[in-house]
Structure formats: C-alpha cells, structure tokens
C-alpha positions in Angstrom: 213.6 149.7 7.3 215.0 153.1 8.0 216.8 154.3 4.9 219.2 157.2 4.8 218.8 160.4 2.8 221.0 159.1 -0.1 218.7 156.2 -0.6 215.6 158.4 -0.6 217.2 160.7 -3.2 218.2 157.7 -5.3 214.5 156.7 -5.2 213.4 160.1 -6.3 215.8 160.1 -9.2 214.9 156.5 -10.2 211.2 157.6 -10.2 212.0 160.4 -12.5 213.6 157.9 -14.9 217.3 157.7 -14.0 218.3 154.2 -14.8 221.6 154.4 -13.2 219.9 155.7 -9.8 217.6 152.6 -10.1 220.4 150.2 -10.3 222.2 151.8 -7.4 218.9 151.9 -5.3 218.2 148.3 -5.9 221.8 147.4 -4.8 221.4 149.5 -1.6 217.9 148.2 -0.6 218.6 144.4 -1.2 220.0 143.5 2.2 217.1 145.4 4.0 214.5 143.9 1.8 215.9 140.3 2.5 215.8 141.0 6.3 212.3 142.2 6.2 211.1 139.2 4.1 212.8 136.9 6.6 210.9 138.4 9.5 207.7 137.6 7.5 208.5 134.3 6.1 210.0 131.6 8.3 212.0 129.6 5.6 215.0 131.1 4.0 214.2 130.1 0.4 210.7 131.6 0.7 212.3 134.9 2.0 214.7 135.0 -0.9 211.8 134.4 -3.5 209.8 137.2 -1.9 212.9 139.5 -1.8 213.5 138.9 -5.5 209.8 139.6 -6.3 210.1 142.8 -4.2 213.2 144.1 -6.1 211.5 143.3 -9.3 208.3 145.1 -8.2 210.3 148.2 -7.2 212.1 148.2 -10.5 208.9 147.9 -12.4 206.9 150.3 -10.4 209.5 152.9 -9.2 207.8 155.4 -11.7 204.6 155.2 -9.6 206.5 156.4 -6.4 205.3 159.9 -6.2 207.3 161.0 -3.3 204.4 162.1 -1.2 205.7 159.8 1.6 209.2 158.6 2.1 210.5 155.9 -0.1 211.1 153.7 2.9 207.3 153.7 3.7 206.4 152.7 0.0 209.1 150.1 0.0 207.7 148.6 3.3 204.3 148.3 1.7 205.7 146.6 -1.4 207.9 144.2 0.6 205.0 143.3 2.8 202.8 142.6 -0.1 205.2 140.7 -2.0 205.9 138.5 1.0 202.2 137.8 1.6 201.9 137.2 -2.2 204.8 134.6 -1.9 203.1 132.9 1.0 199.9 132.6 -0.7 201.4 131.2 -3.7 203.4 128.6 -1.9 200.3 127.7 0.0 198.3 127.3 -3.1 200.9 125.2 -4.7 201.1 122.9 -1.8 197.4 122.5 -1.7 197.4 121.7 -5.4 199.8 118.7 -5.0 198.4 115.4 -3.9 199.6 113.8 -0.8 201.2 111.2 -3.0 203.4 113.7 -4.9 204.6 115.7 -2.0 203.2 115.9 1.6 202.1 119.2 2.7 205.0 121.1 4.5 203.9 121.9 7.9 206.3 123.4 10.2 208.0 120.7 12.3 207.9 121.8 15.8 211.3 120.3 16.4 212.9 122.2 13.6 211.0 125.5 13.3 211.0 128.0 16.2 207.6 128.9 17.8 208.1 132.3 16.3 208.2 130.9 12.9 205.2 128.7 13.5 203.4 131.8 14.8 204.3 133.7 11.7 202.7 131.0 9.5 199.5 131.3 11.7 199.6 135.0 11.4 200.0 134.9 7.6 196.9 132.6 7.5 194.9 135.0 9.7 196.0 138.0 7.4 195.1 135.9 4.3 191.6 135.5 5.7 191.2 139.0 6.8 192.4 140.3 3.3 189.8 138.0 1.6 187.0 139.0 4.0 187.8 142.8 4.7 190.6 144.1 2.5 190.2 147.7 3.8 191.0 146.6 7.3 193.9 144.4 6.1 195.4 147.3 4.3 195.4 149.4 7.6 196.7 146.5 9.7 199.7 146.0 7.3 200.6 149.7 7.5 200.5 150.0 11.2 201.6 146.6 12.5 204.0 145.4 9.6 205.1 148.6 8.1 205.0 150.2 11.6 203.7 153.5 10.5 202.1 155.7 13.1 198.4 156.2 12.9 198.6 159.6 11.3 200.8 158.1 8.5 198.3 155.3 8.1 195.5 157.7 7.8 197.5 159.9 5.3 198.4 156.8 3.2 194.9 155.5 3.0 193.5 159.0 2.5 191.1 158.5 5.4 190.4 160.4 8.7 192.5 159.5 11.6 189.6 158.1 13.6 188.7 155.8 10.8 192.3 154.5 10.5 192.3 153.8 14.2 188.9 152.0 13.9 190.0 149.8 11.0 193.2 148.8 12.8 191.3 148.0 16.0 188.8 145.9 14.0 191.5 144.1 12.0 193.4 143.2 15.2 190.1 141.8 16.8 189.4 139.8 13.6 193.0 138.4 13.5 192.7 137.5 17.3 189.5 135.7 16.5 191.1 133.7 13.6 194.1 132.9 15.8 192.0 131.7 18.7 192.7 131.5 22.3 196.3 130.4 22.2 197.4 133.8 20.7 195.7 136.1 23.3 
C-alpha cells in the first residue's frame, strides 16, 4: 500500500484533530484497504467486513498515529490486524454453530483457488503463532505481510536489527512447522 504524499499529509492533519482531513483520508484509503484485505481473506464478504473494521479503527485511533513512521506503514499494520481479527471471529462463530444449524464452511476445492485455500491455512498458522509466541507473530506480520524491510521492523518494534531478524526467522520456521510438508 504505497500512499502518496497528499495522503500522508492528510493523515498527519487528521491525527492532529482535523475532522475534514479524516473524512478525506478515509475516502482516499478505502480502495487500498479493500484490496489489501482481499489479499488476506479469500471470501469477498469477509474482506469487506475487515475493510470496514479497518476504516473504523483508523477513524477511532488516528490520534495515536504519531508520525514517526509513514502513515502507510501504520495503515498496513492496522489492516493486517483487522483482517486477522475478522478471520478469527468468523472461525470462532463457525465453531460455535452446531453442524445441524450450519455446516462449517471449508473451502471447496472446486470453487476456491489453491491460493485462497493456502491463505486460510496460513491464517490458521499465524493464529497459532500469535497464541504461542506473539512477539514472533508481530515481527512476521511487519516483514512478510506489511513488507517492511528488516531495519523498519526493528525500528517499529523498538528492538535491535539482529533481534528482529532472529524473530522473523523463528516465526517462519514455526509457521512452516504448522503448515507441514505440503508448504515447503
């Protein structure tokens, strides 16, 4: 999500309390947020839900954007977190329903691409990583989903570069272990 300088300036103004700038900012970022959510969540309705959650989170939390990093970096993190939260919520709701009420929606191989099915598996693996080792999950999200470079990951997390690289490596190994042989 590479945002132009006008969007970055709108974010700084919105963070300072300019409500007009916030409205304009939300309108400008909405298509990018939806595209990013759609890359993470395979079903369009789920991506739309995550996109709306992201825009709401931006509106509620824009005052927390300090401007130390680019707004696009902050937005990536918020978007990835909202998409993962939407996925966990949908998964929890499906698990709570009995099989008589509504069968679990598993991806149908004939209708869902291999990429979408892989995304579901990856989200499950990320959920396991986050539950077991949240510090590793945070580093992996910044590097592999938000696509920050290693220096930016270290800066965002407030840790040395070597620690950031180590966490990312450990997180990738953990996720590979959860995914199994089919994903190596």
